[in-house]
Structures are given as C-alpha cells and as structure tokens.
GROMACS .gro file of C-alpha atoms in nm:
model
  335
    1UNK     CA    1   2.336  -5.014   7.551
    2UNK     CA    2   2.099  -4.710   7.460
    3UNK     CA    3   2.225  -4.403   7.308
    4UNK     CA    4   2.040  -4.073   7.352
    5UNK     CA    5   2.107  -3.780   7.115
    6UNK     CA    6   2.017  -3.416   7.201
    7UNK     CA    7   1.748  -3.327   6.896
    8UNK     CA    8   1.968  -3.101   6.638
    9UNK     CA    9   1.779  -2.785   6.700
   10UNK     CA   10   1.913  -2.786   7.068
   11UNK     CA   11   2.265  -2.902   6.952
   12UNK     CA   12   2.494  -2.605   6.886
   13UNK     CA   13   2.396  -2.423   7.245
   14UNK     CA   14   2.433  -2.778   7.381
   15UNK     CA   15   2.803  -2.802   7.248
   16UNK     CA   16   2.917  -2.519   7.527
   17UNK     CA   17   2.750  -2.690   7.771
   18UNK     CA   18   2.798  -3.035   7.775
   19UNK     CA   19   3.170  -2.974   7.667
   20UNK     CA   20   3.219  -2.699   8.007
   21UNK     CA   21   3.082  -3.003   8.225
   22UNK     CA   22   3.256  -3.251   8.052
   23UNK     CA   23   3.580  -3.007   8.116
   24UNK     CA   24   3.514  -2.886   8.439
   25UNK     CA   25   3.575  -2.530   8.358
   26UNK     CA   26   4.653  -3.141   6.004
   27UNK     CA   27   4.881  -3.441   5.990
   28UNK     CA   28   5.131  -3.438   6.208
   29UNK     CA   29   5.456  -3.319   6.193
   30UNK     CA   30   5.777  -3.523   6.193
   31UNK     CA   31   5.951  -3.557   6.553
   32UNK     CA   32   6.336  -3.547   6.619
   33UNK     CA   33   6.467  -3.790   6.952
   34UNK     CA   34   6.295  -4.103   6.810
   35UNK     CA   35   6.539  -4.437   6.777
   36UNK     CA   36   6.569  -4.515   6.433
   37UNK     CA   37   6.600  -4.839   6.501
   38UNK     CA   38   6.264  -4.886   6.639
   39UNK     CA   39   6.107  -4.598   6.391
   40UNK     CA   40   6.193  -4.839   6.107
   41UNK     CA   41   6.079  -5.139   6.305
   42UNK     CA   42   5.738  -5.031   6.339
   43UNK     CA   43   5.709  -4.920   6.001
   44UNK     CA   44   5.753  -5.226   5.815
   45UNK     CA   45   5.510  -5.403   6.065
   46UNK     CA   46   5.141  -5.547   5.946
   47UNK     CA   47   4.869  -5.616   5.966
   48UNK     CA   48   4.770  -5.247   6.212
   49UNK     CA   49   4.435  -5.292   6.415
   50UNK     CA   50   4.162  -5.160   6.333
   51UNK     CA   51   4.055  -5.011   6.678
   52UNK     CA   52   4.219  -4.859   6.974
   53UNK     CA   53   4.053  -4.850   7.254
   54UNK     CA   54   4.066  -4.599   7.586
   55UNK     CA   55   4.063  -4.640   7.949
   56UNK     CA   56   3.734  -4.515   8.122
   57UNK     CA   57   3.393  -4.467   8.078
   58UNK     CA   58   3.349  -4.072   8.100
   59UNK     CA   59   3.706  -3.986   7.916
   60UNK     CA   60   3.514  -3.817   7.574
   61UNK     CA   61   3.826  -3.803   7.396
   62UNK     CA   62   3.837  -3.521   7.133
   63UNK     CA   63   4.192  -3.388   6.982
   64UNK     CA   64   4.458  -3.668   6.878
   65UNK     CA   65   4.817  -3.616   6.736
   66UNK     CA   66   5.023  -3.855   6.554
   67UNK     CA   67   5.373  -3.828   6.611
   68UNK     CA   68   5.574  -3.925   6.262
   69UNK     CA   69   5.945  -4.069   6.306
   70UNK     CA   70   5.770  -4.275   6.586
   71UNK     CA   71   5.500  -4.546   6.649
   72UNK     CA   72   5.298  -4.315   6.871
   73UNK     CA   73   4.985  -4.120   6.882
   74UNK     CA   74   4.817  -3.911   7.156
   75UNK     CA   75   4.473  -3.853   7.286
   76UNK     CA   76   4.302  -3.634   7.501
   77UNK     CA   77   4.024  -3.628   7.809
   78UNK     CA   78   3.769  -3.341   7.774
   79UNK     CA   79   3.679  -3.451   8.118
   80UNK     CA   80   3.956  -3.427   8.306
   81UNK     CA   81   4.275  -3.358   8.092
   82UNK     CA   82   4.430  -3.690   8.058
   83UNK     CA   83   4.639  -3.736   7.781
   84UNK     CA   84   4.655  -4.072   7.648
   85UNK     CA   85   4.973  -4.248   7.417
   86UNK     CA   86   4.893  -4.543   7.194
   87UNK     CA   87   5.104  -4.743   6.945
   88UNK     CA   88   4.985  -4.807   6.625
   89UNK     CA   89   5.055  -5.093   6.616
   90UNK     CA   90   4.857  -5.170   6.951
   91UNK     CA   91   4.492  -5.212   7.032
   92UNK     CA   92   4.490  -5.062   7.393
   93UNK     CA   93   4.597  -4.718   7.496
   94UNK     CA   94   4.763  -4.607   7.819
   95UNK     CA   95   4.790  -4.288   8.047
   96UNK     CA   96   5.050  -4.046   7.933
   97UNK     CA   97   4.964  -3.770   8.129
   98UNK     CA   98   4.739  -3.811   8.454
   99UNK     CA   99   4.472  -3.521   8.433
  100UNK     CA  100   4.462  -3.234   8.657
  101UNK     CA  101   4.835  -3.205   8.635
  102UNK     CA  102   4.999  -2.855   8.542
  103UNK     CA  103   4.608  -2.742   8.557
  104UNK     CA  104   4.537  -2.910   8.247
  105UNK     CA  105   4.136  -3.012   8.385
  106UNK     CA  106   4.073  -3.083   8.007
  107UNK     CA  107   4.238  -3.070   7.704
  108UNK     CA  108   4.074  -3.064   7.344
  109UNK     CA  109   4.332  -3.023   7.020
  110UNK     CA  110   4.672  -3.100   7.007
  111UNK     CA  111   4.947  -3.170   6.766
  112UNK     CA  112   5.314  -3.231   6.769
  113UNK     CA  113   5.625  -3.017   6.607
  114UNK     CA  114   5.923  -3.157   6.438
  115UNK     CA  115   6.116  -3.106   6.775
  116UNK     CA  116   5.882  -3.387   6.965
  117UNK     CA  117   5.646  -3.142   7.185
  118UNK     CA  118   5.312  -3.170   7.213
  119UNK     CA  119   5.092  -2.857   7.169
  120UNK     CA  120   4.780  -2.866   7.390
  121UNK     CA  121   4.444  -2.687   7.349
  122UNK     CA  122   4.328  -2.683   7.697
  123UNK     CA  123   3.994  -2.608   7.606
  124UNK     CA  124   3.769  -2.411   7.850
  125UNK     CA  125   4.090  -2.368   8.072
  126UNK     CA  126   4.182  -2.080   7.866
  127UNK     CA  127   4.572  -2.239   7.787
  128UNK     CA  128   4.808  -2.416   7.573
  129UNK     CA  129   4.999  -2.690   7.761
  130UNK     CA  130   5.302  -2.804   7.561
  131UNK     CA  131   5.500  -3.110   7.679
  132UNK     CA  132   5.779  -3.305   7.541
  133UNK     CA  133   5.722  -3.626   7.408
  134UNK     CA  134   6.065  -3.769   7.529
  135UNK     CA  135   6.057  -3.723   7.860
  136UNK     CA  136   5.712  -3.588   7.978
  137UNK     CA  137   5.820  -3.237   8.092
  138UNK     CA  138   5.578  -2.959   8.083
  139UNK     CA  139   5.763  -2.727   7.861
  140UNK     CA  140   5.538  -2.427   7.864
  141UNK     CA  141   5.190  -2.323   7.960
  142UNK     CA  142   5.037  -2.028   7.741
  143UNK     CA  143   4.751  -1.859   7.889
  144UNK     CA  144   4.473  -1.587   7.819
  145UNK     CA  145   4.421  -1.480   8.131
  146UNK     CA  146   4.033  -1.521   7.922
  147UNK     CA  147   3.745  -1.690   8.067
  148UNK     CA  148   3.527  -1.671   7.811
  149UNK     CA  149   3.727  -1.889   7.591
  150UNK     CA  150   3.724  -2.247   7.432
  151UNK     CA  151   4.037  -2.310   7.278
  152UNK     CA  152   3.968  -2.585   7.053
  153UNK     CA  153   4.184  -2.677   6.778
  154UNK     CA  154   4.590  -2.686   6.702
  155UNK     CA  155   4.802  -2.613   6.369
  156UNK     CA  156   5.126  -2.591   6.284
  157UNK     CA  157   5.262  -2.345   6.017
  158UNK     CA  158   5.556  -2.427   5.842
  159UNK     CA  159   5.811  -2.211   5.986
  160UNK     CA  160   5.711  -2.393   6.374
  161UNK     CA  161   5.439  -2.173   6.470
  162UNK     CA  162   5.127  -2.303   6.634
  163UNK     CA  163   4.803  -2.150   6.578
  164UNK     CA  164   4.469  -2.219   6.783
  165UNK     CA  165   4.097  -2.182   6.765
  166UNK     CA  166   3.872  -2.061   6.978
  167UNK     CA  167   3.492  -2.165   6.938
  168UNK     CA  168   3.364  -1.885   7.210
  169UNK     CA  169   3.589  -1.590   7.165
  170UNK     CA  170   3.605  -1.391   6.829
  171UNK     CA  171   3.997  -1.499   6.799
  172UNK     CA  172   4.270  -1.666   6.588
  173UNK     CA  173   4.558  -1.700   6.910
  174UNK     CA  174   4.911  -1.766   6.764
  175UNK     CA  175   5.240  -1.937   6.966
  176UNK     CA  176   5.582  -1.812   6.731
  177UNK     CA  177   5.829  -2.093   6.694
  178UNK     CA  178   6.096  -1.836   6.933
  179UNK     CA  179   5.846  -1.849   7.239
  180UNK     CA  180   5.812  -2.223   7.163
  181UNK     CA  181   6.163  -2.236   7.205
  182UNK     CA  182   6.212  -2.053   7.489
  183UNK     CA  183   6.298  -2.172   7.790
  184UNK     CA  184   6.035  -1.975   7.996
  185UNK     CA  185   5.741  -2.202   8.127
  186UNK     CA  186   5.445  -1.943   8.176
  187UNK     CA  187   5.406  -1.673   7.917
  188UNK     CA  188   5.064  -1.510   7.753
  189UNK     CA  189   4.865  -1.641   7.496
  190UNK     CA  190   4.839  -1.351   7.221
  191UNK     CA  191   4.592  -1.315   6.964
  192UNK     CA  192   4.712  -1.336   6.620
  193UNK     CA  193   4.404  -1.229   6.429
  194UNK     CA  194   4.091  -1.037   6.550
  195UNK     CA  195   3.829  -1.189   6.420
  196UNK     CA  196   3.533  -0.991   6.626
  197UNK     CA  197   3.447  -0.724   6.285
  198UNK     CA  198   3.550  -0.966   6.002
  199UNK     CA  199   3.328  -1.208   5.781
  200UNK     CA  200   3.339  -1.469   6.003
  201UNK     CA  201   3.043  -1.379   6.286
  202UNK     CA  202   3.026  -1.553   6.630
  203UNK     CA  203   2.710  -1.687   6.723
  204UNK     CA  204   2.543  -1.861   7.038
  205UNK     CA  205   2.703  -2.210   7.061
  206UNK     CA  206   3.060  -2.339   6.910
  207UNK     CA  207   3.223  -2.135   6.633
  208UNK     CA  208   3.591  -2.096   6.506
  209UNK     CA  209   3.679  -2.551   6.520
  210UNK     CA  210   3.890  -2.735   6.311
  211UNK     CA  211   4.202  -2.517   6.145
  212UNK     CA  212   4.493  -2.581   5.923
  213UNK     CA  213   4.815  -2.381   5.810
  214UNK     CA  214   4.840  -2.396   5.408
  215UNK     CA  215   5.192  -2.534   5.283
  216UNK     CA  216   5.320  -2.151   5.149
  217UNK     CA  217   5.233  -2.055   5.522
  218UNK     CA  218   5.079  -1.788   5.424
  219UNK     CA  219   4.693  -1.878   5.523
  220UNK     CA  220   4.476  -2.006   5.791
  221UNK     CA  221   4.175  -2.226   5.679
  222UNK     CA  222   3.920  -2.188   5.942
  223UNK     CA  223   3.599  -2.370   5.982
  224UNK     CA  224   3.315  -2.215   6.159
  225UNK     CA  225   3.133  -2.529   6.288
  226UNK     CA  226   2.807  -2.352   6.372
  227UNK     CA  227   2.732  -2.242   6.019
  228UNK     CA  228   2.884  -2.490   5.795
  229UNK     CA  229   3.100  -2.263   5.681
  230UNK     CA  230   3.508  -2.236   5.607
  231UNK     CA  231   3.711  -1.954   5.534
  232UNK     CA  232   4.023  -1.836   5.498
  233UNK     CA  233   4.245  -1.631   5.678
  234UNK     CA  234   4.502  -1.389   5.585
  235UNK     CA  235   4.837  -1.419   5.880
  236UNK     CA  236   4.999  -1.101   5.746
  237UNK     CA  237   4.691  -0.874   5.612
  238UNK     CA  238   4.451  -1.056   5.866
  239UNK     CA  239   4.180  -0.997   5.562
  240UNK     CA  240   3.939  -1.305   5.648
  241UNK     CA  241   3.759  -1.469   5.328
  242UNK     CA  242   3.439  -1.675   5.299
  243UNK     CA  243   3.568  -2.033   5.125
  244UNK     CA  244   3.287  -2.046   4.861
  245UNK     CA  245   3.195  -2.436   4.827
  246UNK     CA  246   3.004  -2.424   4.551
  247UNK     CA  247   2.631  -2.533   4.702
  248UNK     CA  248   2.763  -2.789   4.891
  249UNK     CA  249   2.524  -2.869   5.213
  250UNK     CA  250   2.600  -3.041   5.510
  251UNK     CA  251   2.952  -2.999   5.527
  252UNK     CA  252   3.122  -2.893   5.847
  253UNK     CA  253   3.498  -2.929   5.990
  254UNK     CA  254   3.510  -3.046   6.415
  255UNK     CA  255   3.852  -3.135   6.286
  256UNK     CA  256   4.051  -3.014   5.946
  257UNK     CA  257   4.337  -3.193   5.708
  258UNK     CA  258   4.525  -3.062   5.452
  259UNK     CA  259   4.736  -3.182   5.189
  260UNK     CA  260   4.798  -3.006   4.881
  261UNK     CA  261   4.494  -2.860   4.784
  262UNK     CA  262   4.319  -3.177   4.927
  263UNK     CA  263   4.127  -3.060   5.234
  264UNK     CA  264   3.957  -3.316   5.438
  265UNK     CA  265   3.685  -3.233   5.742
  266UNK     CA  266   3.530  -3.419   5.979
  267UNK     CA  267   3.243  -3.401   6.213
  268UNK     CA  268   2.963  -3.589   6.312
  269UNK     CA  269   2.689  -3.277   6.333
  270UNK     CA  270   2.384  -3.416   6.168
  271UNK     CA  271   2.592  -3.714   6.095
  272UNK     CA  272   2.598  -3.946   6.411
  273UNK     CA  273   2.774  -4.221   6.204
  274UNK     CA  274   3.036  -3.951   6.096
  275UNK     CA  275   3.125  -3.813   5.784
  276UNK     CA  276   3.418  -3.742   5.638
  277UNK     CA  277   3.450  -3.486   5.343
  278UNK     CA  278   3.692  -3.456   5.095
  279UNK     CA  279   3.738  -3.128   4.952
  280UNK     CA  280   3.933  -3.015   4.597
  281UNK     CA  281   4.026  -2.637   4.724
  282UNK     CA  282   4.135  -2.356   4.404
  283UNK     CA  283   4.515  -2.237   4.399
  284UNK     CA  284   4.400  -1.922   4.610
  285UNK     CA  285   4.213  -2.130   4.902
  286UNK     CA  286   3.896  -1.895   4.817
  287UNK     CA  287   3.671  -2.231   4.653
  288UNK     CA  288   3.587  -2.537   4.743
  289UNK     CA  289   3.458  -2.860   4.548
  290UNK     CA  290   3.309  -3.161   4.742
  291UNK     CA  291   3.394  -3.455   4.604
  292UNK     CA  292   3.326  -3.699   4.796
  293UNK     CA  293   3.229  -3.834   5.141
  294UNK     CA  294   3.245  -4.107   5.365
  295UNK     CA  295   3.027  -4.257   5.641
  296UNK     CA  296   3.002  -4.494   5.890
  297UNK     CA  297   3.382  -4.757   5.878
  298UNK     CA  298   3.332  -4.761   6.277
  299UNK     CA  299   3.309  -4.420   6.308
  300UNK     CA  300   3.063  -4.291   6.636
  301UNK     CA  301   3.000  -3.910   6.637
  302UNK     CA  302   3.377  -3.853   6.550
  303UNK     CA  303   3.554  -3.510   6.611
  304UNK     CA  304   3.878  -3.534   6.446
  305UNK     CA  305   4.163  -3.729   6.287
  306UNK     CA  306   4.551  -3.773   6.240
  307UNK     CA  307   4.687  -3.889   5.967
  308UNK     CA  308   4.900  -4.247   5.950
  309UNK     CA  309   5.043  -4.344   5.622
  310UNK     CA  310   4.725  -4.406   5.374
  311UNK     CA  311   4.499  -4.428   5.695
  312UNK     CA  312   4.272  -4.163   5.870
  313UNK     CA  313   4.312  -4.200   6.275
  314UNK     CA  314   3.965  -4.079   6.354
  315UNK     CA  315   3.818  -3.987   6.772
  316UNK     CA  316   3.469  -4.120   6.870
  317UNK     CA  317   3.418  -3.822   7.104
  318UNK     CA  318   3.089  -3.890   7.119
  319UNK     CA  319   2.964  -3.559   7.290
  320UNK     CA  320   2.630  -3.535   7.243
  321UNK     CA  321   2.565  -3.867   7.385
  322UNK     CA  322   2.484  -3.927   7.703
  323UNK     CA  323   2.492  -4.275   7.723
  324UNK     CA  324   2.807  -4.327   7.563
  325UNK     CA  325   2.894  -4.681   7.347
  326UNK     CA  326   3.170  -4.812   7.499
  327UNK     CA  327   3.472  -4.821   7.564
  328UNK     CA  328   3.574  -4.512   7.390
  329UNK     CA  329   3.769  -4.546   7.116
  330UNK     CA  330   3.974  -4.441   6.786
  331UNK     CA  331   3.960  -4.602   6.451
  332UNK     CA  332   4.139  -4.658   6.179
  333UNK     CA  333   3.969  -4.542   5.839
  334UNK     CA  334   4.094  -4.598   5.473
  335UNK     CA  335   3.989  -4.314   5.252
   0.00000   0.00000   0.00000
C-alpha cells in the first residue's frame, strides 16, 4: 500500500484541516468499581501482544486512556467519535461507544479519574464528554458554546480536576473535581487560564497539544506543537513560562507523560516513524534536558501514549496520511 505525506512546509495549516474533515466539525489514573478478582488476574498474565488493532479503515485514532485497577484501555475516532475498549491482554479492539452518540462526531484526548469516568476531548465539537466506565452512561457534557475551538488534550491534577488544551483558541479550559461530581449532565466549559497576552503565542495551524498536571498540582506543562516549544503554566498566578530545553531541536509533544521529573513527548512531526523523547525537567519545571529518544518499535506517525506497567501504549493516528497503512492500530513500546 502507498503512503502519501503532505511536504512539512504545508503541515501545520494542514493539521486544522485534515483533522476538521476527519471530525466533521499522563498515565492514567487508578479506577474504583473494578473486580479484584479479575484486576489481579490480568496482572499476573504474560506474554502481552505487541499490537492492537482497530476496526475500520477511516477511524484515525488519536487520544487513548488506560484505565489502572483494570485490564482496559480506550481509544478514540477523530472521524466520527467512536470510542473504542481493548484489553491488554488482547490483540483486537471493540466498539465502546458508537460515534455520533451524545453529539460526540469526534473525540481526540481522553483520560480516566480514580472514580472510573472517562474524560473526553471532543475535539472540533467544542466539548468534554465524560462517561462512566462501568456502565456506559454519559455523565456530563461540558461545552464552550466556542466554535473556533479544538480541544485536544486531557489531564488530571491531583486533587480530580481535569484540564484541557485547545490547539485553535488562546485557552487552558479547566473541569473542578465538584462539577465532575455533580450530578448535572450539561454545564459550561470555563477557561482556567487566558493564554491570548502570555508567552505562549497562537499561530496559523495547531498550537496548545499535549499537557500534563505536575505531582505538587501546582503547574500545567504545556506543549505548543507548532513551535517545538513547552512551557509551563502557573494554575493559581496563571504566570505562563517558556520551558528552556537547553538547544534541543526537533522536539515536540502531540501527546505528554510525566513522572517525577521524567517528562516524556511524543509526536511524529518531522518524524513519520515517531519519536519519542525523554526529558530530565529541573525541580522548578522551568528546564529541560533531552536525554534520549526513540524511533521507529512499530510506531506510524504516532500522536500519543498511555502508560502500562514498564510499557508505552502508543496511537498510530496517522493524520497526515492519506493513504493510511492498515488496519489502524496501537503498539506496545518498551522504553
């Protein structure tokens, strides 16, 4: 099968685009309601594939959540909104969500909270869709009432909020663990930082991407996936800081991990075979050392990962293909 990329220089005005036809508009957390019984089933099992693949030729799957205290792991349709469980310990992955429900006509980010519900970037929809895992339910739908807006990526802060990225709209939107907890289904999407005067400029194409919460709660590391650039942002002063990374070229974040001061970023811009870059951050987030990276392992113009034990789940999204390799898939790296 032939592949065709779009040359890099049209790329980043090509990202809106393709992903606004395709849509038609951190490691995860540990989840209560599991059995126990199975939890520690699964967890002794070997060996895990290697692969996991996803129904449908146009499905461009981009966000993927891994749901600790279980076997399961979810993946999303920028195409239509389908939202796709697998096991781990399974090759194939089935429908968990049909798309188009709830509005949901693509989805991008996601991640689940300790109380099993699945937050939902819906993309160019405008919303966050949040479901529970258990029993399917849509629990809430948050909405900016925006059109001009991509939200892209999902983290959760210690204390159960969710925060989201938006790669069109100058804006850090944040979900408090109460309204999570609510029982009201529709309620507005606020903003939780205003990023339109800060450090962090918004350019033609796809900024604000990948985000995680540090552990102290305290900041937001934010990649900017149109510059190659991270920084950091303040959730009480809202002071937003350039993440200095020390000459370090090439290295962008579609999708952002963090553990300790380990910060790990995906993409595949400039790097159709992906690359994955591990990152030694300084105590006050503000530097950045590259120490390593990692290419190719099955990876296929990647957006993002989940962690699983000592493994990387990584998404072949694949978006600036348009003859896809198929069938889509996710894969299971060892960094």
């Amino acid at each position: 099968m032939s592949h065709t990329r779009l040359p890099r220089s049209r790329a980043a005005a090509a990202v809106v685009a393709s992903l606004l036809v395709l849509g038609g508009a951190a490691p995860a957390l540990a989840a209560s309601g599991s059995d126990p019984h199975h939890a520690a089933a699964w967890h002794h099992r070997e060996p895990l594939p290697t692969s996991y693949t996803l129904p449908g030729d146009k499905t461009y799957p981009e966000g993927i959540a891994r749901q600790q205290g279980t076997p399961y792991f979810y993946v999303g349709s920028t195409t239509d909104g389908t939202i796709y469980r697998g096991d781990v310990h399974h090759s194939a992955t089935k429908v968990f969500l049909p798309g188009g429900q709830d509005g949901r006509a693509s989805v991008a980010g996601m991640k689940t909270d300790r109380a099993g519900r699945l937050v939902v970037a819906g993309g160019a929809t405008g919303k966050v869709f949040v479901y529970d895992t258990r029993t399917r339910a849509l629990l809430h739908v948050f909405d900016t009432g925006r059109t001009d807006t991509f939200l892209n990526d999902v983290a959760l802060a210690p204390n159960g909020d969710a925060y989201i990225s938006d790669s069109i709209h100058p804006a850090l939107w944040h979900i408090t663990a109460a309204e999570l907890k609510s029982k009201q289904v529709q309620q507005p999407l606020h903003v939780g930082v205003d990023l339109t005067h800060s450090r962090m400029v918004y350019d033609d194409g796809f900024n604000g991407n990948g985000l995680v919460v540090t552990g102290d709660g305290r900041y937001v590391l934010l990649s900017d996936y149109n510059d190659y650039a991270f920084y950091r942002v303040d959730i009480r002063t809202h002071q937003v800081v350039p993440i200095d990374l020390g000459g370090a070229h090439g290295v962008s974040g579609d999708g952002l991990l963090l553990k300790g001061a380990t910060l790990t970023a995906v993409t595949e811009l400039d790097h159709p075979e992906g690359q994955i870059s591990i990152l030694k951050l300084s105590h006050d987030y503000t530097k950045a050392e590259l120490v390593r990276t990692v290419h190719g392992r099955g990876m296929h113009s990647p957006s993002t990962a989940a962690v699983d034990g000592h493994d990387l789940l990584i998404v072949n999204f694949q978006f600036q293909i348009t003859d896809p390799k198929l069938p889509f898939n996710v894969v299971r790296v060892h960094v």
